[in-house]
C-alpha positions as a LaTeX table, in Angstrom:
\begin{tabular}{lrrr}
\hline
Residue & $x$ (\AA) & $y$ (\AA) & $z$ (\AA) \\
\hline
Unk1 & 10.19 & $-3.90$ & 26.54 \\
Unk2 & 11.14 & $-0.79$ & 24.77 \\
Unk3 & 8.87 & 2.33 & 24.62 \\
Unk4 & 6.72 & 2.56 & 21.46 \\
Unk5 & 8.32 & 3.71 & 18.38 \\
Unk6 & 5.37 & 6.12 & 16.40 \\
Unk7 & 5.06 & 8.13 & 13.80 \\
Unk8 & 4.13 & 11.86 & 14.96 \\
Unk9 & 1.12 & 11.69 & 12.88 \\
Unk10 & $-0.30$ & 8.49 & 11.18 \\
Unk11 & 0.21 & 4.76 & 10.78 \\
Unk12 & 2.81 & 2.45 & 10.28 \\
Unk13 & 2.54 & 0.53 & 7.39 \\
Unk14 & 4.44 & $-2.70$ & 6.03 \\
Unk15 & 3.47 & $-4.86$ & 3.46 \\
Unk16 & 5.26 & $-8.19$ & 3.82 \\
Unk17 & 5.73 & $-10.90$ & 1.24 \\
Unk18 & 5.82 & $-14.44$ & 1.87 \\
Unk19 & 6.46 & $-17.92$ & 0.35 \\
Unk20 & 5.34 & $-21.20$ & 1.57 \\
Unk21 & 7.78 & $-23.48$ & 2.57 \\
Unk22 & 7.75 & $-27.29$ & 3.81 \\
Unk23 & 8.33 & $-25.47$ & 7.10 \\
Unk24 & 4.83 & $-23.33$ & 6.88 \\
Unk25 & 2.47 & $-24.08$ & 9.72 \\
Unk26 & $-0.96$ & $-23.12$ & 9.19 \\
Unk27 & $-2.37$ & $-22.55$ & 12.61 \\
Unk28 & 1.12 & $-20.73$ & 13.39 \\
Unk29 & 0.84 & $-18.64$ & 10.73 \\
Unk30 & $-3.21$ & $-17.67$ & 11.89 \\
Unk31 & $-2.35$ & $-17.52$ & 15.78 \\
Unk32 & 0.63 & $-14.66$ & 14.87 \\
Unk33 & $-2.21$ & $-12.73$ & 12.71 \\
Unk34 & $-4.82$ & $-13.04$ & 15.27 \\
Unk35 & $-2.46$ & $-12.00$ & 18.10 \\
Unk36 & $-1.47$ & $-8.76$ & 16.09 \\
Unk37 & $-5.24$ & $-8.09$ & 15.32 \\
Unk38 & $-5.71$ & $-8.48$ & 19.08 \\
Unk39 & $-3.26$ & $-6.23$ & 19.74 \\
Unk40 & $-5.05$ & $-3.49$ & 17.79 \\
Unk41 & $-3.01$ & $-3.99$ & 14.55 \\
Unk42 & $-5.26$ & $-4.25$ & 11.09 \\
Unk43 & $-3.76$ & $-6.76$ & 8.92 \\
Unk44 & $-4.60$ & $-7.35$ & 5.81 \\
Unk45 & $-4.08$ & $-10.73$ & 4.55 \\
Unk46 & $-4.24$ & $-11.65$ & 0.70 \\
Unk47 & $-3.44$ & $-14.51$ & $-2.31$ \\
Unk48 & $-0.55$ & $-13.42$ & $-4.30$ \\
Unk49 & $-1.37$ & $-14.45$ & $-7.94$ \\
Unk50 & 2.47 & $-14.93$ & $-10.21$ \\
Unk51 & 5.53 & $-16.50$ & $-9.04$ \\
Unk52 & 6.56 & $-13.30$ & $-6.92$ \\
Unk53 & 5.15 & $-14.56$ & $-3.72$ \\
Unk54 & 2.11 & $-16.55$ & $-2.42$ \\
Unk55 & 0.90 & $-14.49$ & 0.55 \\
Unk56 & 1.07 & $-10.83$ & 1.41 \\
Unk57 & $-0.20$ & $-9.82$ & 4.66 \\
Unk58 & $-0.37$ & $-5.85$ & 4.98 \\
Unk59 & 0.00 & $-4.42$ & 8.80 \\
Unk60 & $-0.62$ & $-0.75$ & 9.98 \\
Unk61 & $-0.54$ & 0.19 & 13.68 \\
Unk62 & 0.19 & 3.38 & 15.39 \\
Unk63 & 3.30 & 1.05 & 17.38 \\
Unk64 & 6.38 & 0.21 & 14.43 \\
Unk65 & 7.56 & $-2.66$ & 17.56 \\
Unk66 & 4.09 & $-4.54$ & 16.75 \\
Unk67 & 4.59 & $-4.38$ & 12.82 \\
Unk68 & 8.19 & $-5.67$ & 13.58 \\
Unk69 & 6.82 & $-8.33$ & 16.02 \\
Unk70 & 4.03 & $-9.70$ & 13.46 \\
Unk71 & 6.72 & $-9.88$ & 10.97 \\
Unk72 & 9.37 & $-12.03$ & 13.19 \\
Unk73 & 6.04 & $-14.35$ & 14.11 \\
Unk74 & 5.22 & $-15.16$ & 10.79 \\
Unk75 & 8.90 & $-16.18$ & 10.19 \\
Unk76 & 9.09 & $-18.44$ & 13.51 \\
Unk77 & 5.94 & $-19.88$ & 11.34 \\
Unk78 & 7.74 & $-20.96$ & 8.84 \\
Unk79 & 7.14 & $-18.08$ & 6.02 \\
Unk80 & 10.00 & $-17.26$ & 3.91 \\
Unk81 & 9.49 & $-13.12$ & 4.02 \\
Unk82 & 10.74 & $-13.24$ & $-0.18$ \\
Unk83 & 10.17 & $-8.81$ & $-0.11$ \\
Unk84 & 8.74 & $-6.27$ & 1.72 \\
Unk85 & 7.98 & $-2.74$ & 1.64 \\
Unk86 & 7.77 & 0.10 & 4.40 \\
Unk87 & 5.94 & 3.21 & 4.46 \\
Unk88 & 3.73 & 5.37 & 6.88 \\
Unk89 & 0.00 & 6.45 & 6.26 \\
Unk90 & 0.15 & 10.66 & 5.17 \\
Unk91 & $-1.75$ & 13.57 & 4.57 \\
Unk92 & $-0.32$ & 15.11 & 0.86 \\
Unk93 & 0.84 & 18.52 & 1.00 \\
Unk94 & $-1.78$ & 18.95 & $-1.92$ \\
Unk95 & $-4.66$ & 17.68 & 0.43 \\
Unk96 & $-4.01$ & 20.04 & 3.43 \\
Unk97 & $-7.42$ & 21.90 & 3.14 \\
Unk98 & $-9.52$ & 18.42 & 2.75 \\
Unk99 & $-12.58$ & 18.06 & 5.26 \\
Unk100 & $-10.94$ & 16.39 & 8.54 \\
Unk101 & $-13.14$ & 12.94 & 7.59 \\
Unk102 & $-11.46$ & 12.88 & 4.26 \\
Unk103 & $-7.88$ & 13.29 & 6.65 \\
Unk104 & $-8.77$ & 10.80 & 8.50 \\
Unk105 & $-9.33$ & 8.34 & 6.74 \\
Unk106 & $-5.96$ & 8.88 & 4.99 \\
Unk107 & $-4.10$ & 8.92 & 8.20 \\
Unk108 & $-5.80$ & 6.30 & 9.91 \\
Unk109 & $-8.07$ & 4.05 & 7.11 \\
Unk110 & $-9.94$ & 0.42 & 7.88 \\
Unk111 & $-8.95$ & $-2.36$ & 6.03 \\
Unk112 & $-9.71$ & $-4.17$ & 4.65 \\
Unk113 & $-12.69$ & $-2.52$ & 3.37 \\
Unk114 & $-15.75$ & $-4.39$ & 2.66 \\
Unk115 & $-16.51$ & $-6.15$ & $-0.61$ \\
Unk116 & $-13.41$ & $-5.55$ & $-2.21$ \\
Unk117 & $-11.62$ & $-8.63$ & $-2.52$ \\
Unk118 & $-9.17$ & $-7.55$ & $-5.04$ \\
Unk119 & $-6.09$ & $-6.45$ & $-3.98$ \\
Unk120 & $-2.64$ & $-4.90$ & $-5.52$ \\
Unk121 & 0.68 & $-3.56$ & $-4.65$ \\
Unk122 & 3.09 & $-1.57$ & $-6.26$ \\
Unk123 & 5.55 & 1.46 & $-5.35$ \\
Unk124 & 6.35 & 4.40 & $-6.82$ \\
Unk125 & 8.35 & 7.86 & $-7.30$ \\
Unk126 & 8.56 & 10.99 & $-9.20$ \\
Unk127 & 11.06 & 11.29 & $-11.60$ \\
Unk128 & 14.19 & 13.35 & $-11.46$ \\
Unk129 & 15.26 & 13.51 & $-15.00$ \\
Unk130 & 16.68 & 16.83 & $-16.60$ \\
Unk131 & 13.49 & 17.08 & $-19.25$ \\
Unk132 & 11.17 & 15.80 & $-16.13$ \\
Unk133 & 12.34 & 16.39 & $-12.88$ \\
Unk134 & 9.03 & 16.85 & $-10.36$ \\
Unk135 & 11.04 & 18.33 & $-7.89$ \\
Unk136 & 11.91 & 21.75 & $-9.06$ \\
Unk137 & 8.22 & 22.35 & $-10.72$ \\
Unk138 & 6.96 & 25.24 & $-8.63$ \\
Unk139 & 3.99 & 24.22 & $-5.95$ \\
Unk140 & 1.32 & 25.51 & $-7.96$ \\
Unk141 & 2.23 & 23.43 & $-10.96$ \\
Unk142 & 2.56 & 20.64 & $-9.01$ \\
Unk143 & $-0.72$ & 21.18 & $-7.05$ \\
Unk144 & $-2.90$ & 21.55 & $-10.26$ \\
Unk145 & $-1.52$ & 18.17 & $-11.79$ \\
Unk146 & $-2.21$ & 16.16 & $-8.67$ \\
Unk147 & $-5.46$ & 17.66 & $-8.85$ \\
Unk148 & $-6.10$ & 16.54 & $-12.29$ \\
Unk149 & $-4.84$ & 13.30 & $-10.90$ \\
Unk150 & $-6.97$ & 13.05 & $-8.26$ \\
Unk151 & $-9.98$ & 13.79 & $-10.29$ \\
Unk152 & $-9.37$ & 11.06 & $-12.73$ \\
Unk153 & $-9.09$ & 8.26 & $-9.23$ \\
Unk154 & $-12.64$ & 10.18 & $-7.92$ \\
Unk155 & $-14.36$ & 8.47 & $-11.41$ \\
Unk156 & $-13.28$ & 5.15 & $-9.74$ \\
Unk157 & $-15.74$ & 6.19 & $-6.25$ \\
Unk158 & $-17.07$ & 2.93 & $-4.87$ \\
Unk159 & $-15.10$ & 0.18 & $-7.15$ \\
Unk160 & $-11.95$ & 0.91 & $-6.01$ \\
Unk161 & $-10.15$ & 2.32 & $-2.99$ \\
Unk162 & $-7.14$ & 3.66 & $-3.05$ \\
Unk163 & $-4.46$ & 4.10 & $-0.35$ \\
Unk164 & $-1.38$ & 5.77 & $-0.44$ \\
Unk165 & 1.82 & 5.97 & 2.05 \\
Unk166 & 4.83 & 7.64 & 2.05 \\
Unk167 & 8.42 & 6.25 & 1.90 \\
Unk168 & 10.57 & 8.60 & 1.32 \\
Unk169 & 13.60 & 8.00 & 3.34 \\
Unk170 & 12.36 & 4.63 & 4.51 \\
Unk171 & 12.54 & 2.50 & 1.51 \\
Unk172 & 13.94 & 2.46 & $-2.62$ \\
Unk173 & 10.46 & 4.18 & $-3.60$ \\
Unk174 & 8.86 & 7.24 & $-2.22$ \\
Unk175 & 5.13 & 6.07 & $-2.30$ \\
Unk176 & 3.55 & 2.87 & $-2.08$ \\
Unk177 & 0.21 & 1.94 & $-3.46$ \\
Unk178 & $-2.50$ & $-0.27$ & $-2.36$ \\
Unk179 & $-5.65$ & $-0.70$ & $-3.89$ \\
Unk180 & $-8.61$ & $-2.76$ & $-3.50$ \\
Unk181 & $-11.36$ & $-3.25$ & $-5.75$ \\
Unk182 & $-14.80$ & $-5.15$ & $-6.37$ \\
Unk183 & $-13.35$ & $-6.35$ & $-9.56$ \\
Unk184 & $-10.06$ & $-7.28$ & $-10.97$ \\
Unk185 & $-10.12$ & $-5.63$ & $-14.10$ \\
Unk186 & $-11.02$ & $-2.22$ & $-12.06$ \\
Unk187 & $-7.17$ & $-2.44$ & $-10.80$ \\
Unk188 & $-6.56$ & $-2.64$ & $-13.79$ \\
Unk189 & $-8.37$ & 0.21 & $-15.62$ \\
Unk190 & $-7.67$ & 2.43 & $-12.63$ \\
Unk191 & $-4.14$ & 2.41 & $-13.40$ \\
Unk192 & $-4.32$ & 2.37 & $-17.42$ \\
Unk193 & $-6.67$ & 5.55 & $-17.04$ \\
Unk194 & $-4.49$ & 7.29 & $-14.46$ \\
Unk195 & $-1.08$ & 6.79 & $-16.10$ \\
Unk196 & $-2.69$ & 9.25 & $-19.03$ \\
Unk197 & $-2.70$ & 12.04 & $-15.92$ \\
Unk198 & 0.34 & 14.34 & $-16.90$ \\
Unk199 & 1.68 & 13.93 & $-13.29$ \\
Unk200 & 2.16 & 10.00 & $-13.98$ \\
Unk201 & 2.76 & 10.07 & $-18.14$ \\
Unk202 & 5.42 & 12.27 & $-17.49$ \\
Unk203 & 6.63 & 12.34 & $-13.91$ \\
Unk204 & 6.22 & 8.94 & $-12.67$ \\
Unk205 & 7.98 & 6.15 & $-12.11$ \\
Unk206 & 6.66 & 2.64 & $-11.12$ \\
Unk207 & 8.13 & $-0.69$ & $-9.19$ \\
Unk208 & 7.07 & $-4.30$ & $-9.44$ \\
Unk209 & 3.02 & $-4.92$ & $-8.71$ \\
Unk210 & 1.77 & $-7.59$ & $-6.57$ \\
Unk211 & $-1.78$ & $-8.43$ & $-7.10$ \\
Unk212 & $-3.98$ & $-10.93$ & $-5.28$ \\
Unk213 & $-7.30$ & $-11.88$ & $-3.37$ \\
Unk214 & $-8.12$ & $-10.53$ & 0.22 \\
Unk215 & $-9.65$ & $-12.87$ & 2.42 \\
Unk216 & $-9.41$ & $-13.88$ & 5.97 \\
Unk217 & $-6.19$ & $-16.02$ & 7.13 \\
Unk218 & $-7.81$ & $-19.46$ & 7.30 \\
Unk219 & $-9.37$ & $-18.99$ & 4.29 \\
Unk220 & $-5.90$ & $-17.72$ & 2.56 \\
Unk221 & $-3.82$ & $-21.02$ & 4.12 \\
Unk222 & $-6.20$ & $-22.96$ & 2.60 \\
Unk223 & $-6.61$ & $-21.98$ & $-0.57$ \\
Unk224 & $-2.59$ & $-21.75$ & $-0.98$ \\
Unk225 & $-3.17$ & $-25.66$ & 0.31 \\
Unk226 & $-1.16$ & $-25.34$ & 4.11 \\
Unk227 & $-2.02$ & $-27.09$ & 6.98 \\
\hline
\end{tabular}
């Protein structure tokens, strides 16, 4: 087997999005999660509400092999893998004096977290437009709006939880997005309120969202009606 492939610091993280097809088998689909989870790997494992896909299982682990091994398992299972996204767990450049708990649970967070069954997706980059280009705003500039930004997400403290990875270089966005919340309409007001934030009204630009309901495997095949 070939050494472990890791990131220097951090997770790996891919978000994988499946249809059901005739093929689908249920307890194939729950032995490749549980063998990844015994492995060490946290996956997440959610309900896709819309047409875009009907399950989305979420994997970080330290090991990129094990995210690409879950991902061939749930194929052999019959999944049709319809998009997916790739990105590792990061500390911002604007967060480098947080308290190491608040690093760590960037860099290495638990999912899913506890009574917060409601789930999205999306990705996201800065904009590189001649009136709006992120990139050649000086640091400080750049600092003080993501901590404007950040302030408006800290109002959110206990509904939702946010969790952000990089992707620059590794897929079409540089950022992808995953929250949970208590409720669903939190998702949404989380994102209506932080779009007014001058570093996403201006700079920001947004991919396709995936929303859904976290729950364990089982539960998930069942409710999407495979056995």
């Amino acid at each position: 087997m070939s050494d472990p492939v890791s990131p220097s610091v951090g997770l790996g993280v891919v978000h994988l999005f499946c249809r059901v097809t005739p093929l689908t088998e249920a307890d194939a689909v729950s032995a490749a999660v549980e063998k990844a989870q015994g492995d060490g790997v946290q996956v997440v494992t959610v309900a896709v509400l819309g047409h875009k896909a009907d399950l989305a299982v979420m994997a970080l682990d330290a090991d990129l092999w094990r995210l690409r091994e879950l991902q061939a398992a749930l194929a052999d299972a019959g999944l049709e893998i319809c998009d997916s996204y790739v990105s590792l767990t990061e500390l911002s450049e604007y967060a480098q004096g947080v308290p190491d708990q608040m690093k760590q649970a960037r860099l290495h967070p638990q999912l899913p977290p506890e009574g917060k069954p409601s789930w999205c997706f999306y990705p996201m980059s800065k904009r590189r437009e001649a009136d709006a280009n992120w990139f050649t705003l000086p640091y400080d500039e750049r600092k003080e709006l993501m901590y404007e930004h950040g302030a408006s997400g800290r109002t959110f403290a206990g509904r939702v939880l946010q969790v952000v990875t990089g992707s620059a270089g590794l897929d079409d966005y540089e950022w992808g997005v995953t929250l949970f919340a208590v409720n669903p309409d939190d998702l949404k007001e989380v994102v209506y309120t932080m779009r007014f934030d001058r570093a996403s009204a201006v700079y920001a630009d947004f991919g396709p969202f995936y929303t859904g309901m976290v729950a364990p495997v089982g539960e998930v095949l069942a409710r999407l009606g495979v056995d």
